[in-house]
Tab-separated table of C-alpha atoms in Angstrom:
chain	number	residue	atom	x	y	z
A	1	UNK	CA	0.000	0.000	0.000
A	2	UNK	CA	1.035	3.584	-0.644
A	3	UNK	CA	0.151	6.849	1.037
A	4	UNK	CA	0.258	10.486	-0.066
A	5	UNK	CA	-0.221	14.035	1.076
A	6	UNK	CA	-0.366	17.314	-0.768
A	7	UNK	CA	2.987	18.766	-1.633
A	8	UNK	CA	4.657	22.087	-1.290
A	9	UNK	CA	3.215	25.411	-2.281
A	10	UNK	CA	5.838	27.204	-4.395
A	11	UNK	CA	4.645	30.610	-3.172
A	12	UNK	CA	5.585	29.829	0.439
A	13	UNK	CA	8.265	27.163	-0.166
A	14	UNK	CA	6.945	24.588	2.296
A	15	UNK	CA	3.936	22.403	3.001
A	16	UNK	CA	1.048	24.727	3.634
A	17	UNK	CA	-0.522	24.798	7.117
A	18	UNK	CA	-3.812	23.568	5.663
A	19	UNK	CA	-2.150	20.239	4.724
A	20	UNK	CA	-2.824	17.977	7.695
A	21	UNK	CA	-3.901	14.583	6.338
A	22	UNK	CA	-1.978	11.570	5.102
A	23	UNK	CA	-4.203	9.635	2.693
A	24	UNK	CA	-4.069	5.965	1.698
A	25	UNK	CA	-3.787	5.536	-2.075
A	26	UNK	CA	-6.608	3.759	-3.922
A	27	UNK	CA	-5.025	0.791	-5.739
A	28	UNK	CA	-8.127	-0.677	-7.425
A	29	UNK	CA	-11.067	0.711	-9.388
A	30	UNK	CA	-11.510	4.184	-10.829
A	31	UNK	CA	-8.574	6.554	-10.340
A	32	UNK	CA	-6.320	3.764	-9.011
A	33	UNK	CA	-2.948	5.238	-8.086
A	34	UNK	CA	-4.309	8.774	-8.448
A	35	UNK	CA	-6.814	9.161	-5.611
A	36	UNK	CA	-7.120	8.438	-1.894
A	37	UNK	CA	-9.578	5.869	-0.571
A	38	UNK	CA	-11.605	8.835	0.714
A	39	UNK	CA	-11.695	10.426	-2.741
A	40	UNK	CA	-8.981	13.040	-2.128
A	41	UNK	CA	-7.162	13.996	-5.316
A	42	UNK	CA	-3.715	12.474	-5.632
A	43	UNK	CA	-2.791	14.271	-8.832
A	44	UNK	CA	-0.991	17.552	-9.395
A	45	UNK	CA	-2.851	20.772	-8.701
A	46	UNK	CA	-1.899	24.222	-9.837
A	47	UNK	CA	-0.053	24.994	-6.612
A	48	UNK	CA	1.047	21.579	-5.362
A	49	UNK	CA	1.858	18.027	-6.330
A	50	UNK	CA	1.018	14.897	-4.409
A	51	UNK	CA	3.925	13.526	-2.382
A	52	UNK	CA	3.657	9.734	-2.630
A	53	UNK	CA	5.181	7.588	0.115
A	54	UNK	CA	5.850	4.021	-1.027
A	55	UNK	CA	5.514	1.847	0.992
A	56	UNK	CA	2.993	3.381	3.335
A	57	UNK	CA	4.650	4.311	6.662
A	58	UNK	CA	3.561	2.855	9.996
A	59	UNK	CA	3.127	6.390	11.342
A	60	UNK	CA	2.463	9.635	9.478
A	61	UNK	CA	5.294	12.144	9.005
A	62	UNK	CA	5.581	14.907	11.588
A	63	UNK	CA	2.798	17.457	11.296
A	64	UNK	CA	0.380	15.077	9.547
A	65	UNK	CA	-2.266	12.658	10.786
A	66	UNK	CA	-4.046	9.766	9.103
A	67	UNK	CA	-7.188	10.568	7.151
A	68	UNK	CA	-9.953	8.896	9.215
A	69	UNK	CA	-12.036	8.083	6.126
A	70	UNK	CA	-9.076	6.414	4.398
A	71	UNK	CA	-8.267	4.338	7.494
A	72	UNK	CA	-11.874	3.137	7.794
A	73	UNK	CA	-12.081	2.209	4.133
A	74	UNK	CA	-8.717	0.422	4.273
A	75	UNK	CA	-9.911	-1.572	7.295
A	76	UNK	CA	-13.018	-2.542	5.354
A	77	UNK	CA	-10.993	-3.604	2.289
A	78	UNK	CA	-8.653	-5.687	4.456
A	79	UNK	CA	-11.563	-7.391	6.231
A	80	UNK	CA	-10.681	-5.988	9.648
A	81	UNK	CA	-13.463	-3.432	10.045
A	82	UNK	CA	-15.636	-5.725	12.216
A	83	UNK	CA	-12.675	-6.518	14.486
A	84	UNK	CA	-11.821	-2.821	14.718
A	85	UNK	CA	-15.407	-1.909	15.590
A	86	UNK	CA	-15.476	-4.596	18.304
A	87	UNK	CA	-12.178	-3.288	19.733
A	88	UNK	CA	-13.591	0.255	19.842
A	89	UNK	CA	-16.747	-0.974	21.580
A	90	UNK	CA	-14.730	-2.813	24.226
A	91	UNK	CA	-12.583	0.276	24.830
A	92	UNK	CA	-15.684	2.447	25.165
A	93	UNK	CA	-17.046	0.038	27.792
A	94	UNK	CA	-13.996	0.694	29.995
């Protein structure tokens, strides 16, 4: 699996403060390799490119956090969503 985040804005020379999410790359179906599981665009925009991380890291780079929608959809694709939901329910019961 691969991950990506938006790249650098050439007008400010660094990742913009609005870039906070690390997305999981869609590998099957429409826009495979060009879109996140959540639907976020993984292609170049006018002001930034997608920075692709291959293989996907175990933790997001500093200043970023996992996209919750991508994580949920990845869990569903991997067949672990039911286990994850049960784990959350048991934690909530504590």
